[in-house]
Amino acid sequence: MNIEERLQNSWEYLTGPGLWITIGEGVLRIVLIIILALIIVRVTRNLVDRLFKRRESGPIRITERRENTLKKLIKNVVAYIVYFIAIIMVLDNVLGFNVGALLAGAGVAGLAIGFGAQNLVRDIISGFFIIFEDQFSVGDYVGVAGIEGTVEEIGLRTTKVLSWTGELHVLPNGNVTQVINYSVHNGLSIVDVNIPYESNVNDAEKAINEIVATLPEKYDFIVGVPEIIGVQNLDVSHFSIRVIADTLPGFQWAGERNIRKELQDKLYKEGIEIPAPRIVMYSGDEKQGILENRERGE
């Protein structure tokens, strides 16, 4: 067969209906597999949402924090599995690859890569224990790896933390070696109120007691009436009275800000001013006169 006949046969094959019918069938199969995969993922996500909505009436009770974490994790794992199966179906049923040989080769290659992917394995194992031990959950305010923020997502390999200034930090789970979780137990607001020495301690505590008694009604995140501990320290121009208050988890900083605001307004109305540093200077004659008056009890 000469070159002209080969070119003619190739042209007939390219322009003939058989090739385009085969290509069309292949494209149609790929589209159907993709659509089926998307439908399965969406249906599975809806089923997961419905399943967790019934947690309150079911025998198994979990916290809302853990619920949000498990929901996102299950949805992601299901999506990975479905998409992987869809890719295998496209390769095997549409493109005609020998998937068995590919998987065997991938297994050998994966074993070789695994020796160099120790960090990846460490991240996955750490992610498993983070979820299993419930170290933190989606929505918790935590401090991890020197970063503080709200947990947006927990995966098997990475954790996403959104800081209060808006930065989204993606941390490998293997780097989460120490966790500070501010959302598990009630917080404690600690406020030191500076009072000038010209004011009486009892009068200041009375004014503080009057205002802190009204705080639980104004702020629902303050649990119980704040407590006055007493005089915390003595400074150059003032003494400090410490006030503590229990708050809902993660609201201890909001509690401190609002307690300061309320106390400042109340103390100002009571005539107790904010102390300022001051220096009193005496001449030699004045100092001697003051000492003599003190000796006479004047």
CSV table of C-alpha atoms in Angstrom, one decimal:
chain,number,residue,atom,x,y,z
A,1,MET,CA,0.0,0.0,0.0
A,2,ASN,CA,1.5,3.3,-1.1
A,3,ILE,CA,1.5,6.6,0.7
A,4,GLU,CA,-1.5,7.9,-1.3
A,5,GLU,CA,-3.6,5.0,-0.4
A,6,ARG,CA,-2.7,5.3,3.3
A,7,LEU,CA,-3.5,9.0,3.3
A,8,GLN,CA,-6.8,8.3,1.5
A,9,ASN,CA,-7.7,5.6,4.1
A,10,SER,CA,-6.8,7.9,7.0
A,11,TRP,CA,-8.9,10.7,5.5
A,12,GLU,CA,-11.8,8.4,5.1
A,13,TYR,CA,-11.4,7.2,8.6
A,14,LEU,CA,-11.2,10.7,10.0
A,15,THR,CA,-14.2,12.0,8.0
A,16,GLY,CA,-16.2,8.8,8.3
A,17,PRO,CA,-19.2,8.5,10.7
A,18,GLY,CA,-17.6,5.6,12.7
A,19,LEU,CA,-14.9,7.6,14.4
A,20,TRP,CA,-17.2,10.5,15.3
A,21,ILE,CA,-19.9,8.1,16.6
A,22,THR,CA,-17.3,6.5,18.8
A,23,ILE,CA,-16.0,9.8,20.0
A,24,GLY,CA,-19.6,11.0,20.6
A,25,GLU,CA,-20.4,7.9,22.6
A,26,GLY,CA,-17.2,8.3,24.7
A,27,VAL,CA,-17.9,12.0,25.4
A,28,LEU,CA,-21.5,11.1,26.3
A,29,ARG,CA,-20.3,8.4,28.7
A,30,ILE,CA,-17.9,10.8,30.3
A,31,VAL,CA,-20.6,13.4,30.7
A,32,LEU,CA,-23.0,10.8,32.2
A,33,ILE,CA,-20.4,9.6,34.7
A,34,ILE,CA,-19.6,13.2,35.8
A,35,ILE,CA,-23.3,14.0,36.2
A,36,LEU,CA,-23.9,10.8,38.1
A,37,ALA,CA,-20.9,11.5,40.4
A,38,LEU,CA,-22.1,15.1,41.1
A,39,ILE,CA,-25.6,13.8,41.8
A,40,ILE,CA,-24.3,11.1,44.2
A,41,VAL,CA,-22.2,13.7,46.0
A,42,ARG,CA,-25.1,16.1,46.4
A,43,VAL,CA,-27.5,13.5,47.5
A,44,THR,CA,-25.0,12.2,50.1
A,45,ARG,CA,-24.4,15.7,51.5
A,46,ASN,CA,-28.2,16.1,51.9
A,47,LEU,CA,-28.4,12.7,53.6
A,48,VAL,CA,-25.6,13.7,56.0
A,49,ASP,CA,-27.3,17.0,56.8
A,50,ARG,CA,-30.6,15.2,57.5
A,51,LEU,CA,-28.9,12.5,59.6
A,52,PHE,CA,-27.2,15.1,61.9
A,53,LYS,CA,-30.5,17.1,62.2
A,54,ARG,CA,-32.0,14.1,64.0
A,55,ARG,CA,-29.2,13.9,66.5
A,56,GLU,CA,-31.3,15.5,69.3
A,57,SER,CA,-34.0,12.8,69.1
A,58,GLY,CA,-31.6,9.9,68.5
A,59,PRO,CA,-29.9,7.8,71.1
A,60,ILE,CA,-26.5,9.1,70.2
A,61,ARG,CA,-25.9,12.7,71.4
A,62,ILE,CA,-22.9,14.8,70.2
A,63,THR,CA,-22.1,18.5,70.6
A,64,GLU,CA,-22.8,21.0,67.9
A,65,ARG,CA,-19.0,21.6,67.6
A,66,ARG,CA,-18.3,18.0,66.9
A,67,GLU,CA,-21.3,17.8,64.6
A,68,ASN,CA,-20.0,20.5,62.3
A,69,THR,CA,-16.6,18.9,62.2
A,70,LEU,CA,-17.9,15.5,61.4
A,71,LYS,CA,-20.3,16.8,58.8
A,72,LYS,CA,-17.6,18.6,56.8
A,73,LEU,CA,-15.2,15.6,57.1
A,74,ILE,CA,-17.7,13.0,56.0
A,75,LYS,CA,-18.8,15.2,53.0
A,76,ASN,CA,-15.2,15.7,51.9
A,77,VAL,CA,-14.3,12.0,52.3
A,78,VAL,CA,-17.4,10.9,50.3
A,79,ALA,CA,-16.6,13.4,47.6
A,80,TYR,CA,-13.0,12.1,47.3
A,81,ILE,CA,-14.2,8.5,47.0
A,82,VAL,CA,-16.9,9.2,44.4
A,83,TYR,CA,-14.6,11.3,42.2
A,84,PHE,CA,-11.9,8.7,42.4
A,85,ILE,CA,-14.3,6.0,41.3
A,86,ALA,CA,-15.6,8.3,38.5
A,87,ILE,CA,-12.0,8.7,37.2
A,88,ILE,CA,-11.5,5.0,37.3
A,89,MET,CA,-14.7,4.4,35.3
A,90,VAL,CA,-13.7,7.0,32.7
A,91,LEU,CA,-10.2,5.4,32.3
A,92,ASP,CA,-11.6,1.8,32.2
A,93,ASN,CA,-14.9,2.0,30.4
A,94,VAL,CA,-14.4,4.9,28.1
A,95,LEU,CA,-10.7,5.3,27.4
A,96,GLY,CA,-9.9,1.6,27.5
A,97,PHE,CA,-7.0,1.7,29.9
A,98,ASN,CA,-6.1,-1.4,31.9
A,99,VAL,CA,-7.0,-0.1,35.3
A,100,GLY,CA,-5.7,-3.2,37.1
A,101,ALA,CA,-2.2,-2.7,35.8
A,102,LEU,CA,-2.4,1.0,36.5
A,103,LEU,CA,-3.4,0.4,40.1
A,104,ALA,CA,-0.7,-2.2,40.6
A,105,GLY,CA,1.9,0.2,39.2
A,106,ALA,CA,0.5,3.0,41.4
A,107,GLY,CA,0.8,0.7,44.4
A,108,VAL,CA,4.4,0.0,43.8
A,109,ALA,CA,5.1,3.7,43.0
A,110,GLY,CA,3.1,4.7,46.1
A,111,LEU,CA,5.2,2.4,48.3
A,112,ALA,CA,8.3,4.1,46.9
A,113,ILE,CA,6.9,7.6,47.3
A,114,GLY,CA,5.6,6.7,50.8
A,115,PHE,CA,9.2,6.5,52.2
A,116,GLY,CA,9.7,10.1,51.1
A,117,ALA,CA,6.3,11.3,52.2
A,118,GLN,CA,6.7,10.9,55.9
A,119,ASN,CA,5.3,14.4,56.6
A,120,LEU,CA,2.2,13.6,54.6
A,121,VAL,CA,1.7,10.4,56.6
A,122,ARG,CA,2.3,12.3,59.9
A,123,ASP,CA,-0.3,15.0,58.9
A,124,ILE,CA,-2.9,12.3,58.1
A,125,ILE,CA,-2.3,10.5,61.4
A,126,SER,CA,-2.3,13.7,63.4
A,127,GLY,CA,-5.6,14.8,61.7
A,128,PHE,CA,-7.2,11.4,62.6
A,129,PHE,CA,-6.3,11.9,66.3
A,130,ILE,CA,-7.4,15.5,66.3
A,131,ILE,CA,-10.9,14.4,65.2
A,132,PHE,CA,-10.9,11.2,67.2
A,133,GLU,CA,-9.9,12.9,70.5
A,134,ASP,CA,-12.0,16.0,69.8
A,135,GLN,CA,-9.1,18.3,70.5
A,136,PHE,CA,-11.0,21.1,68.7
A,137,SER,CA,-13.9,21.3,66.3
A,138,VAL,CA,-15.2,23.6,63.6
A,139,GLY,CA,-16.2,26.9,65.1
A,140,ASP,CA,-13.9,26.8,68.1
A,141,TYR,CA,-11.6,29.7,68.9
A,142,VAL,CA,-8.2,28.1,69.3
A,143,GLY,CA,-4.5,28.9,69.5
A,144,VAL,CA,-2.4,26.5,67.5
A,145,ALA,CA,1.2,26.8,66.1
A,146,GLY,CA,1.4,30.4,67.3
A,147,ILE,CA,-1.9,31.4,65.5
A,148,GLU,CA,-5.2,32.3,67.2
A,149,GLY,CA,-8.5,32.2,65.4
A,150,THR,CA,-11.7,30.4,64.6
A,151,VAL,CA,-11.5,26.9,63.1
A,152,GLU,CA,-13.1,26.9,59.6
A,153,GLU,CA,-12.4,23.4,58.5
A,154,ILE,CA,-10.6,20.2,59.7
A,155,GLY,CA,-9.4,17.8,57.2
A,156,LEU,CA,-7.3,14.6,57.4
A,157,ARG,CA,-4.2,16.5,56.2
A,158,THR,CA,-4.7,20.2,57.0
A,159,THR,CA,-6.7,22.5,59.3
A,160,LYS,CA,-7.9,26.0,58.3
A,161,VAL,CA,-7.9,28.7,61.0
A,162,LEU,CA,-9.4,32.1,60.3
A,163,SER,CA,-7.8,34.9,62.5
A,164,TRP,CA,-9.9,37.7,63.8
A,165,THR,CA,-8.2,40.1,61.4
A,166,GLY,CA,-9.4,38.1,58.4
A,167,GLU,CA,-6.3,36.0,57.4
A,168,LEU,CA,-7.1,32.3,56.6
A,169,HIS,CA,-4.2,30.1,57.9
A,170,VAL,CA,-3.9,26.6,56.4
A,171,LEU,CA,-1.9,24.4,58.9
A,172,PRO,CA,-0.6,20.9,58.3
A,173,ASN,CA,-2.0,18.8,61.0
A,174,GLY,CA,1.5,17.5,61.8
A,175,ASN,CA,2.4,21.0,63.0
A,176,VAL,CA,-0.4,21.0,65.6
A,177,THR,CA,1.7,19.9,68.6
A,178,GLN,CA,-0.1,22.1,71.2
A,179,VAL,CA,-3.6,23.4,71.3
A,180,ILE,CA,-5.3,26.1,73.4
A,181,ASN,CA,-9.0,25.7,73.0
A,182,TYR,CA,-11.0,28.7,74.3
A,183,SER,CA,-14.4,27.3,73.4
A,184,VAL,CA,-14.7,24.3,75.6
A,185,HIS,CA,-15.2,25.8,79.1
A,186,ASN,CA,-16.5,29.1,80.4
A,187,GLY,CA,-14.1,32.0,80.1
A,188,LEU,CA,-13.0,34.3,82.9
A,189,SER,CA,-12.9,38.1,82.5
A,190,ILE,CA,-10.4,39.8,84.8
A,191,VAL,CA,-10.6,43.6,85.1
A,192,ASP,CA,-8.4,45.7,87.4
A,193,VAL,CA,-10.1,49.0,88.2
A,194,ASN,CA,-7.7,51.8,89.1
A,195,ILE,CA,-8.9,54.1,92.0
A,196,PRO,CA,-7.1,57.2,93.1
A,197,TYR,CA,-5.9,57.3,96.8
A,198,GLU,CA,-8.2,60.3,97.4
A,199,SER,CA,-11.2,58.0,97.1
A,200,ASN,CA,-12.4,55.6,99.8
A,201,VAL,CA,-12.1,51.9,99.2
A,202,ASN,CA,-15.5,51.1,100.6
A,203,ASP,CA,-17.2,53.8,98.5
A,204,ALA,CA,-15.5,52.5,95.4
A,205,GLU,CA,-16.5,48.9,96.0
A,206,LYS,CA,-20.0,50.0,96.7
A,207,ALA,CA,-20.2,51.8,93.4
A,208,ILE,CA,-18.7,48.8,91.6
A,209,ASN,CA,-21.1,46.4,93.3
A,210,GLU,CA,-24.1,48.4,92.1
A,211,ILE,CA,-23.1,48.3,88.5
A,212,VAL,CA,-21.9,44.7,88.2
A,213,ALA,CA,-25.2,43.5,89.7
A,214,THR,CA,-26.9,44.7,86.5
A,215,LEU,CA,-24.4,43.3,84.0
A,216,PRO,CA,-26.0,39.8,83.5
A,217,GLU,CA,-29.2,41.4,82.4
A,218,LYS,CA,-27.5,43.6,79.9
A,219,TYR,CA,-25.1,41.1,78.5
A,220,ASP,CA,-26.3,37.5,78.0
A,221,PHE,CA,-22.7,36.2,77.6
A,222,ILE,CA,-21.9,37.1,81.3
A,223,VAL,CA,-22.7,34.2,83.5
A,224,GLY,CA,-23.7,35.2,87.0
A,225,VAL,CA,-22.9,38.4,88.9
A,226,PRO,CA,-19.3,39.5,88.6
A,227,GLU,CA,-17.3,39.3,91.9
A,228,ILE,CA,-15.1,41.8,93.5
A,229,ILE,CA,-11.9,40.1,94.7
A,230,GLY,CA,-10.5,43.1,96.6
A,231,VAL,CA,-7.5,45.4,96.3
A,232,GLN,CA,-5.1,43.8,93.9
A,233,ASN,CA,-2.1,46.1,94.2
A,234,LEU,CA,-0.9,49.5,95.4
A,235,ASP,CA,0.7,51.8,92.8
A,236,VAL,CA,2.3,55.2,92.9
A,237,SER,CA,-0.9,57.2,92.4
A,238,HIS,CA,-3.7,54.6,92.8
A,239,PHE,CA,-4.7,51.3,94.1
A,240,SER,CA,-6.4,48.6,92.0
A,241,ILE,CA,-9.6,46.7,92.7
A,242,ARG,CA,-9.9,43.4,90.8
A,243,VAL,CA,-13.3,42.3,89.4
A,244,ILE,CA,-13.8,38.8,87.8
A,245,ALA,CA,-16.7,37.5,85.9
A,246,ASP,CA,-17.6,34.1,84.3
A,247,THR,CA,-18.5,34.3,80.6
A,248,LEU,CA,-19.7,31.9,77.9
A,249,PRO,CA,-16.8,30.2,76.1
A,250,GLY,CA,-14.8,32.6,73.9
A,251,PHE,CA,-16.5,35.7,75.3
A,252,GLN,CA,-14.0,36.6,78.1
A,253,TRP,CA,-12.5,39.4,76.1
A,254,ALA,CA,-15.9,40.9,75.2
A,255,GLY,CA,-16.7,40.6,78.9
A,256,GLU,CA,-13.6,42.6,79.9
A,257,ARG,CA,-14.3,45.4,77.4
A,258,ASN,CA,-17.9,45.8,78.5
A,259,ILE,CA,-17.2,45.6,82.2
A,260,ARG,CA,-14.6,48.4,81.8
A,261,LYS,CA,-17.0,50.5,79.9
A,262,GLU,CA,-19.8,50.2,82.4
A,263,LEU,CA,-17.5,50.8,85.4
A,264,GLN,CA,-15.9,53.8,83.9
A,265,ASP,CA,-19.2,55.5,83.3
A,266,LYS,CA,-20.5,54.6,86.8
A,267,LEU,CA,-17.4,55.7,88.7
A,268,TYR,CA,-17.3,59.0,86.7
A,269,LYS,CA,-20.8,59.8,87.8
A,270,GLU,CA,-20.0,58.9,91.4
A,271,GLY,CA,-17.1,61.5,91.3
A,272,ILE,CA,-14.4,58.9,91.3
A,273,GLU,CA,-12.0,60.0,88.6
A,274,ILE,CA,-9.4,58.0,86.7
A,275,PRO,CA,-6.1,58.4,88.5
A,276,ALA,CA,-3.2,60.0,86.8
A,277,PRO,CA,0.5,60.0,87.7
A,278,ARG,CA,1.4,63.0,89.8
A,279,ILE,CA,4.5,64.4,91.5
A,280,VAL,CA,4.3,66.6,94.6
A,281,MET,CA,7.3,68.8,95.4
A,282,TYR,CA,8.1,70.5,98.7
A,283,SER,CA,10.8,73.0,99.6
A,284,GLY,CA,13.1,72.3,102.5
A,285,ASP,CA,11.1,74.6,104.8
A,286,GLU,CA,7.8,73.2,103.8
A,287,LYS,CA,9.0,69.6,104.3
A,288,GLN,CA,10.2,70.5,107.8
A,289,GLY,CA,6.9,72.1,108.7
A,290,ILE,CA,5.0,69.1,107.4
A,291,LEU,CA,7.1,66.7,109.6
A,292,GLU,CA,6.6,68.9,112.7
A,293,ASN,CA,2.8,69.0,112.1
A,294,ARG,CA,2.7,65.2,111.8
A,295,GLU,CA,4.6,64.9,115.1
A,296,ARG,CA,2.1,67.1,116.8
A,297,GLY,CA,-0.7,65.2,115.2
A,298,GLU,CA,-2.1,68.1,113.2
